Amino acid sequence: MWVPMEVIGRTGNGNVSSSSSRPSSVKIGALFTYDSVIGRAAGPAIAAAVDDVNSDPSILPGTTLNFVIRDTNCSGFVGTMEALQLMENEVVAAIGPQSSGIAHVISHVVNELNVPLLSFGATDPTLTSLQYPYFLRTTQSDYYQMHAVADLVEYYGWREVIAIFVDDDYGRNGISVLGDALSKKRAKISYKAPFSPGASRSAINSLLVGANLMESRVFVVHVNPDTGLTIFSVAKSLGMTAGSYVWIATDWLPSVLDSTEPVDIDTMNLLQGVVALRHHTPDTDLKKNFISRWKNLKYKENSPSGFNSYALYAYDSVWLVAHALDALLNEGGKFTFSNDPKLHDTNGSMLNLSSLRVFDGGQQFLQTLLRMNFTGLSGEIRFDADKNLVNPAYDVLNIGGTGSRRIGYWSNYSGLSVVAPEILYTKPPNSSSNRHLYSVIWPGEITATPRGWVFPNNGMPLRIAVPNRVSYNEFVAKDKSPPGVKGYCIDVFEAAVNLLPYPVPHNYIMYGNGKRNPIYNDIVQQVALNNFDAAVGDITIVTNRTKLVDFTQPYMESGLVVVAPVQKLKSSPWAFLKPFTIPMWLVTGGFFLFVGAVVWILEHRFNNEFRGPPSQQLVTIFWFSFSTMFFSHRENTVSSLGRVVLIVWLFVVLIINSSYTASLTSILTVQQLTSQIEGIDSLISSTEPIGVQDGSFAWNYLVDELKIAESRLVKLKNMEEYSIALARGPKGGGVAAIVDELPYIELFMSKTNCEFRTVGQEFTKSGWGFAFQRDSPLAIDLSTAILQLSENGDLQKIHNKWLTYNECSMDLSPADGGGSRLSLKSFWGLFLICGIACFLALIFFFCRVCGQFRRFGSEDEESIEEIEHDTSTSGRRTLRSTSFKDLIDFIDRKEAEIKEILKRRNSDNKRPSQSSDG
């Protein structure tokens, strides 16, 4: 919105001047370098803005805005002098300067005189500090621009950049912010190349030669517009604008190109493939109308240069001052100027500092400026809490041919995008679907994204540390012939390097004295300290090492295992009892008897084979029970319930027989080995010594993670010491077991003809990889190469070349021999099913018998009464005991006999009734 404003200038000649009405004219100042890329665009824009304000009756009615301009001439000293002269005119605001360095100096002057300083070109982020309360930036801060550069670096996957910058407040502070922004993206400035303002071409040539020796090929150029093209001219002569190079320029470069009319072909040839950032300003009608007026502005008669974005910010700065003054005067604000007591005593100086007067309403005017909110040529003019313009945004340009094309945008609201920021402001921020840029044509006219780094051209190949081992030389060992080392790990590394699309010069450097294995943590530490560029060998990827260096994809799986001496289990005459545990034998035998008894109960009333004297029936139960083990029972089952129970039981017997046979066969035919150590848990609980390979990470793991006392650990150098220590055992001065990585142990067991064996499970999972310095791009490329080796089978071929050994596949049993015994745990489900079937059959059987007994008793009621009378006269036995005995007798009778009696009694009961009827 447009807010009216009023300016009160000085009237009268006293120490204090004031006005209670709108003045007829008011002065504002401007400070910039006339003859510069920014100044040639800002000067006409400021003059046009003053004319537009004075010709607009809605703003500052009755007041003419006068324009006082001073040339800073790109000098801090001259700029300070010009600023002091400008302040003598009692301006209410100063617009400029364009230079951050001069802005730092002049800010101290305006702080003292309370005059707001509105800069359209000073982008140094540190100017917004509390040290400069009267400094107000009307353009975008380099804080946001450097974050845009960092997002570009992250977007294309680069990790390191080289910063080329002018060594002044503008350059240093901007690059400092870039370093902080890159660190948040896990990237960094690997080399800083500063040069002094106004440096000669030869100085820039030396600077770029040194930068070209570095590894990174991503150059960020943050310089002044008036001298920046020299950088690219020298780079072109050094061949640094060809393929594989990346050049990113800040907003200074688009300002130069936009200001150049007509296009200079020679200049464009220097910039092919460069990616640059330009202040983003919305394409509004207001902006289009101003651009159409630009060529006809009368103030451009001596200015052949064209338009750039700083002209928009300079124009809006004048309108910002006009709006703020008009708003303050409409609110009844008063402006006065007074002498500063600190400036009276000049000690005889001719500087005449007493002519500088303090703007008493400066603080009030500053607050009015900060709350302004309107739409200008550059977009929305509104300040945030840090006195920065809201909604900072940049166009991302790719220079090519005779111009540039926009490949996207950046804003602090949504990051990189191909959608204009003003559209994204209406959507949720940081949408991943919007994070995209159009394709770029890079230097050398290539479309593929450059890798962003090469090996340095300083003649220094990679320094690769190789552990100088004294054992297990199949993995890595010193060699007399080039390249000086050999082994499985070396062949894998060389094969992976040969798959890279670029050469990797490297030298192997042995680490260790050759008398004992080096400590691998020390090798990794040396890589992290930049004493080596990488480490190649049997290096295990563990957590504490990944905090220091970057590892490639693992090329071999590894993990800690326990190896212990083993002995053959002696054959026993009671071996036939070993397949089952004691509880299993007891439960199995109990079920044989239980099922036999159940079948006898179910068959006793139906089957003559289950009847007879008590001794015969007892023998029948035992015989029938155990004969089912071999399916050789001669008794037939007649009842339906008996057959159901027998079918279930025979199924259980079948499973038990099969399991027993298989287990016994394994025990008697397969050679069994045993060890007193069953795994890492039994090793931890014991107090016996443990062997560890010298230099291995296993020592730290056992002490730090498993809390095993160091006094129990014994360092062993080679396979001979392994064998001797295990053979002697803890009682003979040796060790109970050795903890080491699986690849070593497999090779050790093969060399000792499987005399020793691993016990328990592998209790850690890890792998071997090649170590590189943090954020090294080689780690990523080699990881891809290792995966390719694995997919095409070359990794397995290298493994077979160096590590062919016999497998130790014999079974290993615990010392008590119970590891393969079948327990009740494996069969309780079968027994449960069988038991349920038996109980259900018995319940059904007794319910049926009780029903028959009830019918039998009701039909013989007279006999029961006689029995009761006899019992009352002969001993007074209770009816309950007699009935129970009768029930037992009833159950003991045959089913056919009971049915016949019931049938006959039913017939007898029907005859009397028929006779009575007759």
Short mmCIF file of C-alpha atoms in Angstrom, two decimals, residues 38 41-43 45-46 49 95 120-121 138 309-319:
data_model
loop_
_atom_site.label_atom_id
_atom_site.label_comp_id
_atom_site.label_asym_id
_atom_site.label_seq_id
_atom_site.Cartn_x
_atom_site.Cartn_y
_atom_site.Cartn_z
CA ILE A 38 25.83 -0.37 -10.33
CA ALA A 41 22.11 2.06 -13.35
CA ALA A 42 21.34 3.55 -9.92
CA GLY A 43 21.96 7.21 -10.80
CA ALA A 45 16.85 5.44 -11.36
CA ILE A 46 17.24 7.68 -8.31
CA ALA A 49 12.26 8.39 -8.69
CA ILE A 95 20.53 6.54 -0.15
CA PHE A 120 20.49 -0.45 -2.50
CA GLY A 121 23.81 -2.21 -3.22
CA THR A 138 16.87 -2.05 0.49
CA SER A 309 18.24 -5.07 -10.95
CA TYR A 310 20.04 -2.47 -8.81
CA ALA A 311 18.17 0.26 -10.69
CA LEU A 312 14.91 -1.17 -9.31
CA TYR A 313 16.19 -1.23 -5.74
CA ALA A 314 17.56 2.35 -6.04
CA TYR A 315 14.24 3.59 -7.42
CA ASP A 316 12.29 1.86 -4.62
CA SER A 317 14.65 3.34 -2.00
CA VAL A 318 13.60 6.88 -2.96
CA TRP A 319 9.94 5.96 -2.78
#
